[in-house]
Amino acid sequence: GGRRILNEKDLQGALQRHTDVTVADFEKASFADQVSFYAMQDIVISSHGAQVTGVLFMPTCAGLLELFPQGYCLPQFFGSLALYSGLEYGYIYLSDGKSDHETKEAKRTLKGRIHARKLDL
């Protein structure tokens, strides 16, 4: 994957003070391993990307929190998948600006989408 959560260790540490945390990297994981992982999760926090399709295998009433980099925010893309799967859904757009204004280029052109989707979080 091209996208990283830059403060992943800090985020993990903050969450571990309240609950058990499992960090998953699906880069080389089999489909069966990914399904198994999602089936055992109550809450998933993930950057926007193809790995989020695994929410289909989460228990009903679980939740997804999706993270978007500045310049790219399409919560309806996987958000609708999560909601139709019976999950709670939320997202965080990582910018001080307005997502509608900042994401206009990414929504309009393929080049804009490719650039924005490679940004770290």
Short mmCIF file of N, CA, C and O in Angstrom, two decimals:
data_model
loop_
_atom_site.label_atom_id
_atom_site.label_comp_id
_atom_site.label_asym_id
_atom_site.label_seq_id
_atom_site.Cartn_x
_atom_site.Cartn_y
_atom_site.Cartn_z
N GLY A 1 0.80 -1.18 0.00
CA GLY A 1 0.00 0.00 0.00
C GLY A 1 0.84 1.25 0.00
O GLY A 1 1.94 1.26 0.53
N GLY A 2 0.29 2.30 -0.56
CA GLY A 2 1.01 3.55 -0.62
C GLY A 2 0.74 4.48 0.54
O GLY A 2 1.49 5.40 0.77
N ARG A 3 -0.31 4.26 1.29
CA ARG A 3 -0.72 5.18 2.33
C ARG A 3 -0.30 4.67 3.70
O ARG A 3 -0.46 3.50 4.01
N ARG A 4 0.26 5.56 4.53
CA ARG A 4 0.65 5.20 5.89
C ARG A 4 -0.02 6.14 6.87
O ARG A 4 -0.27 7.30 6.54
N ILE A 5 -0.26 5.66 8.06
CA ILE A 5 -0.71 6.52 9.15
C ILE A 5 0.57 6.92 9.87
O ILE A 5 1.22 6.09 10.52
N LEU A 6 0.97 8.18 9.74
CA LEU A 6 2.27 8.62 10.23
C LEU A 6 2.44 8.48 11.73
O LEU A 6 3.53 8.18 12.20
N ASN A 7 1.39 8.67 12.50
CA ASN A 7 1.48 8.54 13.95
C ASN A 7 0.82 7.25 14.44
O ASN A 7 0.21 7.21 15.49
N GLU A 8 0.97 6.19 13.66
CA GLU A 8 0.32 4.91 13.98
C GLU A 8 0.67 4.43 15.39
O GLU A 8 -0.21 3.98 16.13
N LYS A 9 1.92 4.53 15.79
CA LYS A 9 2.34 4.06 17.13
C LYS A 9 1.68 4.89 18.23
O LYS A 9 1.25 4.34 19.24
N ASP A 10 1.58 6.20 18.03
CA ASP A 10 0.92 7.06 19.02
C ASP A 10 -0.56 6.72 19.12
O ASP A 10 -1.12 6.62 20.22
N LEU A 11 -1.20 6.54 17.98
CA LEU A 11 -2.62 6.17 17.95
C LEU A 11 -2.84 4.83 18.64
O LEU A 11 -3.74 4.69 19.46
N GLN A 12 -2.00 3.87 18.31
CA GLN A 12 -2.10 2.54 18.92
C GLN A 12 -1.92 2.62 20.44
O GLN A 12 -2.69 2.02 21.19
N GLY A 13 -0.94 3.39 20.89
CA GLY A 13 -0.71 3.54 22.32
C GLY A 13 -1.89 4.18 23.04
O GLY A 13 -2.29 3.74 24.12
N ALA A 14 -2.45 5.21 22.43
CA ALA A 14 -3.60 5.89 23.04
C ALA A 14 -4.80 4.95 23.14
O ALA A 14 -5.49 4.91 24.16
N LEU A 15 -5.04 4.16 22.11
CA LEU A 15 -6.16 3.24 22.13
C LEU A 15 -5.94 2.08 23.11
O LEU A 15 -6.87 1.62 23.77
N GLN A 16 -4.69 1.62 23.22
CA GLN A 16 -4.39 0.49 24.11
C GLN A 16 -4.60 0.84 25.58
O GLN A 16 -4.75 -0.06 26.39
N ARG A 17 -4.63 2.10 25.91
CA ARG A 17 -4.93 2.48 27.30
C ARG A 17 -6.38 2.18 27.66
O ARG A 17 -6.75 2.14 28.82
N HIS A 18 -7.21 1.94 26.63
CA HIS A 18 -8.64 1.73 26.85
C HIS A 18 -9.14 0.35 26.42
O HIS A 18 -10.19 -0.09 26.87
N THR A 19 -8.43 -0.30 25.51
CA THR A 19 -8.91 -1.58 24.97
C THR A 19 -7.76 -2.33 24.31
O THR A 19 -6.68 -1.77 24.10
N ASP A 20 -8.00 -3.57 23.96
CA ASP A 20 -7.01 -4.34 23.20
C ASP A 20 -6.98 -3.84 21.77
O ASP A 20 -8.03 -3.56 21.18
N VAL A 21 -5.79 -3.76 21.19
CA VAL A 21 -5.63 -3.25 19.83
C VAL A 21 -4.84 -4.27 19.01
O VAL A 21 -3.82 -4.77 19.46
N THR A 22 -5.34 -4.56 17.82
CA THR A 22 -4.63 -5.42 16.88
C THR A 22 -4.34 -4.60 15.63
O THR A 22 -5.25 -4.02 15.05
N VAL A 23 -3.08 -4.56 15.22
CA VAL A 23 -2.70 -3.86 13.99
C VAL A 23 -2.54 -4.91 12.91
O VAL A 23 -1.85 -5.91 13.10
N ALA A 24 -3.18 -4.69 11.78
CA ALA A 24 -3.12 -5.65 10.67
C ALA A 24 -2.51 -5.00 9.45
O ALA A 24 -2.77 -3.84 9.15
N ASP A 25 -1.71 -5.77 8.74
CA ASP A 25 -1.16 -5.35 7.45
C ASP A 25 -1.58 -6.40 6.44
O ASP A 25 -1.16 -7.55 6.52
N PHE A 26 -2.42 -6.02 5.49
CA PHE A 26 -2.97 -6.98 4.53
C PHE A 26 -2.14 -7.09 3.26
O PHE A 26 -2.55 -7.78 2.32
N GLU A 27 -0.99 -6.45 3.22
CA GLU A 27 -0.16 -6.44 2.02
C GLU A 27 0.07 -7.85 1.46
O GLU A 27 -0.05 -8.08 0.28
N LYS A 28 0.38 -8.80 2.34
CA LYS A 28 0.67 -10.16 1.88
C LYS A 28 -0.30 -11.18 2.49
O LYS A 28 -0.06 -12.38 2.39
N ALA A 29 -1.36 -10.72 3.11
CA ALA A 29 -2.31 -11.62 3.75
C ALA A 29 -3.21 -12.30 2.72
O ALA A 29 -3.61 -11.69 1.72
N SER A 30 -3.53 -13.54 2.96
CA SER A 30 -4.45 -14.26 2.08
C SER A 30 -5.86 -13.72 2.28
O SER A 30 -6.18 -13.09 3.30
N PHE A 31 -6.73 -14.03 1.34
CA PHE A 31 -8.13 -13.63 1.46
C PHE A 31 -8.75 -14.24 2.72
O PHE A 31 -9.45 -13.57 3.47
N ALA A 32 -8.45 -15.51 2.97
CA ALA A 32 -8.99 -16.20 4.15
C ALA A 32 -8.53 -15.52 5.44
O ALA A 32 -9.31 -15.38 6.38
N ASP A 33 -7.26 -15.10 5.49
CA ASP A 33 -6.76 -14.41 6.68
C ASP A 33 -7.45 -13.06 6.87
O ASP A 33 -7.75 -12.66 8.00
N GLN A 34 -7.72 -12.36 5.78
CA GLN A 34 -8.40 -11.08 5.88
C GLN A 34 -9.84 -11.25 6.37
O GLN A 34 -10.31 -10.51 7.25
N VAL A 35 -10.53 -12.25 5.83
CA VAL A 35 -11.91 -12.53 6.27
C VAL A 35 -11.92 -12.88 7.75
O VAL A 35 -12.74 -12.37 8.51
N SER A 36 -11.00 -13.72 8.16
CA SER A 36 -10.92 -14.13 9.57
C SER A 36 -10.67 -12.93 10.48
O SER A 36 -11.28 -12.79 11.53
N PHE A 37 -9.77 -12.05 10.06
CA PHE A 37 -9.48 -10.85 10.85
C PHE A 37 -10.73 -10.00 11.03
O PHE A 37 -11.10 -9.64 12.14
N TYR A 38 -11.37 -9.65 9.92
CA TYR A 38 -12.55 -8.78 10.00
C TYR A 38 -13.69 -9.41 10.79
O TYR A 38 -14.40 -8.72 11.51
N ALA A 39 -13.85 -10.71 10.68
CA ALA A 39 -14.94 -11.39 11.38
C ALA A 39 -14.79 -11.32 12.90
O ALA A 39 -15.76 -11.49 13.63
N MET A 40 -13.58 -11.04 13.38
CA MET A 40 -13.32 -11.02 14.82
C MET A 40 -13.20 -9.60 15.38
O MET A 40 -12.88 -9.43 16.55
N GLN A 41 -13.47 -8.58 14.58
CA GLN A 41 -13.28 -7.20 15.03
C GLN A 41 -14.61 -6.53 15.39
O GLN A 41 -15.61 -6.72 14.71
N ASP A 42 -14.59 -5.74 16.45
CA ASP A 42 -15.74 -4.91 16.82
C ASP A 42 -15.64 -3.53 16.19
O ASP A 42 -16.63 -2.94 15.79
N ILE A 43 -14.41 -3.01 16.12
CA ILE A 43 -14.17 -1.68 15.55
C ILE A 43 -12.91 -1.76 14.70
O ILE A 43 -11.91 -2.33 15.12
N VAL A 44 -12.98 -1.17 13.51
CA VAL A 44 -11.81 -1.08 12.63
C VAL A 44 -11.57 0.40 12.33
O VAL A 44 -12.50 1.13 11.97
N ILE A 45 -10.32 0.83 12.50
CA ILE A 45 -9.88 2.16 12.10
C ILE A 45 -8.92 1.95 10.95
O ILE A 45 -7.93 1.24 11.08
N SER A 46 -9.23 2.55 9.79
CA SER A 46 -8.42 2.30 8.60
C SER A 46 -8.35 3.52 7.71
O SER A 46 -9.31 4.29 7.64
N SER A 47 -7.23 3.65 7.02
CA SER A 47 -7.18 4.64 5.95
C SER A 47 -8.08 4.14 4.82
O SER A 47 -8.35 2.95 4.71
N HIS A 48 -8.55 5.05 4.02
CA HIS A 48 -9.40 4.71 2.87
C HIS A 48 -8.59 3.84 1.91
O HIS A 48 -7.45 4.15 1.59
N GLY A 49 -9.14 2.72 1.49
CA GLY A 49 -8.46 1.85 0.54
C GLY A 49 -9.20 0.54 0.37
O GLY A 49 -10.17 0.26 1.08
N ALA A 50 -8.74 -0.28 -0.56
CA ALA A 50 -9.41 -1.53 -0.91
C ALA A 50 -9.58 -2.47 0.28
O ALA A 50 -10.52 -3.25 0.33
N GLN A 51 -8.66 -2.40 1.26
CA GLN A 51 -8.77 -3.27 2.42
C GLN A 51 -10.07 -3.07 3.20
O GLN A 51 -10.52 -3.96 3.90
N VAL A 52 -10.71 -1.93 3.00
CA VAL A 52 -11.95 -1.63 3.73
C VAL A 52 -13.10 -2.51 3.24
O VAL A 52 -14.09 -2.68 3.94
N THR A 53 -12.98 -3.14 2.09
CA THR A 53 -14.06 -4.03 1.63
C THR A 53 -14.27 -5.19 2.58
O THR A 53 -15.33 -5.81 2.58
N GLY A 54 -13.29 -5.47 3.43
CA GLY A 54 -13.43 -6.53 4.42
C GLY A 54 -14.52 -6.28 5.45
O GLY A 54 -14.90 -7.19 6.19
N VAL A 55 -15.07 -5.06 5.50
CA VAL A 55 -16.14 -4.78 6.46
C VAL A 55 -17.35 -5.67 6.21
O VAL A 55 -18.16 -5.88 7.12
N LEU A 56 -17.47 -6.22 5.02
CA LEU A 56 -18.58 -7.13 4.72
C LEU A 56 -18.60 -8.33 5.66
O LEU A 56 -19.64 -8.95 5.87
N PHE A 57 -17.45 -8.67 6.23
CA PHE A 57 -17.33 -9.85 7.07
C PHE A 57 -17.35 -9.54 8.56
O PHE A 57 -17.21 -10.43 9.38
N MET A 58 -17.55 -8.28 8.90
CA MET A 58 -17.60 -7.89 10.32
C MET A 58 -18.95 -8.25 10.92
O MET A 58 -19.96 -8.31 10.22
N PRO A 59 -18.97 -8.46 12.23
CA PRO A 59 -20.25 -8.74 12.90
C PRO A 59 -21.20 -7.54 12.79
O PRO A 59 -20.76 -6.40 12.79
N THR A 60 -22.48 -7.82 12.69
CA THR A 60 -23.47 -6.75 12.68
C THR A 60 -23.31 -5.93 13.96
O THR A 60 -23.03 -6.48 15.01
N CYS A 61 -23.48 -4.66 13.86
CA CYS A 61 -23.34 -3.70 14.96
C CYS A 61 -21.89 -3.38 15.28
O CYS A 61 -21.61 -2.71 16.26
N ALA A 62 -20.93 -3.85 14.48
CA ALA A 62 -19.53 -3.43 14.63
C ALA A 62 -19.41 -2.04 14.01
O ALA A 62 -20.40 -1.47 13.56
N GLY A 63 -18.21 -1.48 13.98
CA GLY A 63 -18.05 -0.14 13.45
C GLY A 63 -16.78 0.06 12.67
O GLY A 63 -15.77 -0.62 12.90
N LEU A 64 -16.84 1.00 11.73
CA LEU A 64 -15.70 1.37 10.90
C LEU A 64 -15.47 2.87 11.05
O LEU A 64 -16.40 3.66 10.92
N LEU A 65 -14.22 3.25 11.33
CA LEU A 65 -13.80 4.65 11.30
C LEU A 65 -12.77 4.77 10.19
O LEU A 65 -11.70 4.16 10.26
N GLU A 66 -13.11 5.51 9.15
CA GLU A 66 -12.26 5.63 7.96
C GLU A 66 -11.52 6.97 7.98
O GLU A 66 -12.12 8.01 8.27
N LEU A 67 -10.22 6.94 7.66
CA LEU A 67 -9.39 8.13 7.67
C LEU A 67 -9.07 8.56 6.24
O LEU A 67 -8.68 7.73 5.42
N PHE A 68 -9.24 9.86 5.97
CA PHE A 68 -8.97 10.42 4.64
C PHE A 68 -7.88 11.48 4.73
O PHE A 68 -7.92 12.33 5.61
N PRO A 69 -6.93 11.47 3.78
CA PRO A 69 -5.89 12.50 3.76
C PRO A 69 -6.44 13.81 3.19
O PRO A 69 -7.46 13.82 2.51
N GLN A 70 -5.73 14.89 3.46
CA GLN A 70 -6.11 16.17 2.89
C GLN A 70 -6.16 16.06 1.37
O GLN A 70 -5.28 15.48 0.75
N GLY A 71 -7.23 16.54 0.78
CA GLY A 71 -7.38 16.53 -0.66
C GLY A 71 -8.16 15.35 -1.20
O GLY A 71 -8.40 15.26 -2.39
N TYR A 72 -8.56 14.41 -0.33
CA TYR A 72 -9.29 13.23 -0.82
C TYR A 72 -10.28 12.79 0.25
O TYR A 72 -9.87 12.33 1.32
N CYS A 73 -11.55 12.95 -0.03
CA CYS A 73 -12.57 12.57 0.95
C CYS A 73 -13.83 12.10 0.22
O CYS A 73 -14.56 12.89 -0.34
N LEU A 74 -14.03 10.79 0.20
CA LEU A 74 -15.21 10.19 -0.43
C LEU A 74 -15.85 9.19 0.54
O LEU A 74 -15.81 7.98 0.33
N PRO A 75 -16.45 9.68 1.61
CA PRO A 75 -16.99 8.77 2.63
C PRO A 75 -18.12 7.89 2.12
O PRO A 75 -18.35 6.81 2.66
N GLN A 76 -18.81 8.31 1.08
CA GLN A 76 -19.91 7.50 0.57
C GLN A 76 -19.41 6.23 -0.13
O GLN A 76 -20.16 5.28 -0.31
N PHE A 77 -18.14 6.18 -0.49
CA PHE A 77 -17.59 5.05 -1.24
C PHE A 77 -17.65 3.76 -0.41
O PHE A 77 -18.34 2.82 -0.79
N PHE A 78 -16.94 3.69 0.71
CA PHE A 78 -17.01 2.52 1.58
C PHE A 78 -18.00 2.72 2.73
O PHE A 78 -18.42 1.76 3.36
N GLY A 79 -18.36 3.98 2.99
CA GLY A 79 -19.32 4.26 4.04
C GLY A 79 -20.67 3.61 3.77
O GLY A 79 -21.29 3.03 4.67
N SER A 80 -21.11 3.66 2.52
CA SER A 80 -22.39 3.03 2.18
C SER A 80 -22.29 1.51 2.33
O SER A 80 -23.23 0.86 2.78
N LEU A 81 -21.15 0.93 1.98
CA LEU A 81 -20.94 -0.51 2.15
C LEU A 81 -21.04 -0.89 3.63
O LEU A 81 -21.69 -1.88 3.97
N ALA A 82 -20.42 -0.10 4.48
CA ALA A 82 -20.48 -0.36 5.92
C ALA A 82 -21.91 -0.25 6.44
O ALA A 82 -22.40 -1.13 7.17
N LEU A 83 -22.59 0.81 6.06
CA LEU A 83 -23.96 1.02 6.56
C LEU A 83 -24.90 -0.07 6.06
O LEU A 83 -25.73 -0.57 6.82
N TYR A 84 -24.81 -0.46 4.79
CA TYR A 84 -25.65 -1.54 4.25
C TYR A 84 -25.33 -2.88 4.88
O TYR A 84 -26.16 -3.79 4.87
N SER A 85 -24.12 -3.00 5.46
CA SER A 85 -23.73 -4.24 6.13
C SER A 85 -24.16 -4.25 7.59
O SER A 85 -23.84 -5.17 8.34
N GLY A 86 -24.85 -3.21 8.02
CA GLY A 86 -25.35 -3.15 9.40
C GLY A 86 -24.34 -2.62 10.39
O GLY A 86 -24.48 -2.83 11.60
N LEU A 87 -23.32 -1.91 9.91
CA LEU A 87 -22.28 -1.39 10.78
C LEU A 87 -22.51 0.08 11.10
O LEU A 87 -23.20 0.79 10.37
N GLU A 88 -21.90 0.52 12.18
CA GLU A 88 -21.81 1.95 12.46
C GLU A 88 -20.67 2.47 11.59
O GLU A 88 -19.69 1.77 11.35
N TYR A 89 -20.78 3.71 11.12
CA TYR A 89 -19.74 4.26 10.25
C TYR A 89 -19.46 5.71 10.61
O TYR A 89 -20.36 6.49 10.88
N GLY A 90 -18.17 6.04 10.60
CA GLY A 90 -17.75 7.41 10.77
C GLY A 90 -16.47 7.63 9.99
O GLY A 90 -15.80 6.67 9.60
N TYR A 91 -16.15 8.88 9.73
CA TYR A 91 -14.90 9.16 9.04
C TYR A 91 -14.29 10.44 9.60
O TYR A 91 -14.97 11.26 10.20
N ILE A 92 -12.97 10.55 9.40
CA ILE A 92 -12.24 11.75 9.78
C ILE A 92 -11.49 12.23 8.54
O ILE A 92 -10.75 11.47 7.92
N TYR A 93 -11.73 13.48 8.18
CA TYR A 93 -11.01 14.12 7.09
C TYR A 93 -9.87 14.91 7.72
O TYR A 93 -10.11 15.84 8.50
N LEU A 94 -8.65 14.54 7.44
CA LEU A 94 -7.48 15.07 8.13
C LEU A 94 -7.00 16.38 7.50
O LEU A 94 -6.01 16.42 6.77
N SER A 95 -7.72 17.44 7.78
CA SER A 95 -7.38 18.76 7.30
C SER A 95 -8.13 19.80 8.11
O SER A 95 -9.17 19.51 8.69
N ASP A 96 -7.60 21.00 8.13
CA ASP A 96 -8.31 22.09 8.79
C ASP A 96 -9.29 22.77 7.84
O ASP A 96 -10.11 23.56 8.25
N GLY A 97 -9.19 22.43 6.55
CA GLY A 97 -10.03 23.06 5.55
C GLY A 97 -11.35 22.35 5.35
O GLY A 97 -11.70 21.41 6.05
N LYS A 98 -12.08 22.79 4.36
CA LYS A 98 -13.37 22.19 4.02
C LYS A 98 -13.16 21.12 2.96
O LYS A 98 -12.54 21.37 1.92
N SER A 99 -13.67 19.92 3.22
CA SER A 99 -13.43 18.81 2.30
C SER A 99 -14.00 19.07 0.91
O SER A 99 -13.40 18.70 -0.08
N ASP A 100 -15.17 19.72 0.81
CA ASP A 100 -15.76 19.97 -0.51
C ASP A 100 -14.84 20.80 -1.39
O ASP A 100 -14.68 20.53 -2.57
N HIS A 101 -14.22 21.82 -0.82
CA HIS A 101 -13.33 22.70 -1.58
C HIS A 101 -12.01 21.98 -1.90
O HIS A 101 -11.54 21.99 -3.02
N GLU A 102 -11.41 21.35 -0.91
CA GLU A 102 -10.08 20.74 -1.09
C GLU A 102 -10.10 19.48 -1.94
O GLU A 102 -9.09 19.11 -2.51
N THR A 103 -11.21 18.80 -2.02
CA THR A 103 -11.25 17.53 -2.75
C THR A 103 -11.80 17.68 -4.17
O THR A 103 -11.94 16.69 -4.88
N LYS A 104 -12.08 18.90 -4.58
CA LYS A 104 -12.66 19.12 -5.91
C LYS A 104 -11.81 18.52 -7.02
O LYS A 104 -12.31 17.84 -7.90
N GLU A 105 -10.48 18.74 -6.98
CA GLU A 105 -9.59 18.23 -8.02
C GLU A 105 -9.55 16.70 -8.01
O GLU A 105 -9.58 16.05 -9.06
N ALA A 106 -9.50 16.10 -6.84
CA ALA A 106 -9.45 14.64 -6.74
C ALA A 106 -10.73 14.00 -7.27
O ALA A 106 -10.70 12.92 -7.84
N LYS A 107 -11.85 14.67 -7.08
CA LYS A 107 -13.12 14.14 -7.56
C LYS A 107 -13.29 14.33 -9.07
O LYS A 107 -13.99 13.58 -9.72
N ARG A 108 -12.61 15.34 -9.63
CA ARG A 108 -12.81 15.71 -11.02
C ARG A 108 -11.92 14.94 -11.99
O ARG A 108 -12.34 14.61 -13.09
N THR A 109 -10.67 14.64 -11.60
CA THR A 109 -9.75 14.02 -12.55
C THR A 109 -9.08 12.78 -11.97
O THR A 109 -8.86 12.68 -10.77
N LEU A 110 -8.75 11.85 -12.84
CA LEU A 110 -8.03 10.65 -12.42
C LEU A 110 -6.67 11.01 -11.84
O LEU A 110 -6.26 10.48 -10.81
N LYS A 111 -5.98 11.94 -12.47
CA LYS A 111 -4.66 12.37 -11.99
C LYS A 111 -4.77 12.93 -10.57
O LYS A 111 -3.95 12.63 -9.70
N GLY A 112 -5.80 13.71 -10.32
CA GLY A 112 -6.03 14.27 -8.98
C GLY A 112 -6.30 13.18 -7.95
O GLY A 112 -5.81 13.24 -6.82
N ARG A 113 -7.09 12.17 -8.33
CA ARG A 113 -7.38 11.07 -7.40
C ARG A 113 -6.12 10.27 -7.09
O ARG A 113 -5.88 9.91 -5.95
N ILE A 114 -5.35 9.96 -8.11
CA ILE A 114 -4.13 9.17 -7.92
C ILE A 114 -3.17 9.90 -6.97
O ILE A 114 -2.63 9.31 -6.04
N HIS A 115 -3.00 11.19 -7.19
CA HIS A 115 -2.11 11.97 -6.32
C HIS A 115 -2.60 11.98 -4.87
O HIS A 115 -1.85 11.69 -3.94
N ALA A 116 -3.86 12.30 -4.67
CA ALA A 116 -4.40 12.42 -3.32
C ALA A 116 -4.41 11.09 -2.59
O ALA A 116 -4.15 11.03 -1.38
N ARG A 117 -4.64 9.99 -3.28
CA ARG A 117 -4.72 8.69 -2.63
C ARG A 117 -3.35 8.17 -2.19
O ARG A 117 -3.27 7.25 -1.41
N LYS A 118 -2.27 8.77 -2.67
CA LYS A 118 -0.94 8.35 -2.28
C LYS A 118 -0.43 9.10 -1.04
O LYS A 118 0.61 8.77 -0.52
N LEU A 119 -1.17 10.09 -0.59
CA LEU A 119 -0.73 10.90 0.53
C LEU A 119 -0.79 10.11 1.84
O LEU A 119 -1.68 9.31 2.07
N ASP A 120 0.20 10.35 2.70
CA ASP A 120 0.20 9.75 4.03
C ASP A 120 -0.82 10.46 4.91
O ASP A 120 -1.18 11.60 4.68
N LEU A 121 -1.25 9.77 5.94
CA LEU A 121 -2.23 10.34 6.87
C LEU A 121 -1.53 10.81 8.12
O LEU A 121 -0.60 10.27 8.58
#
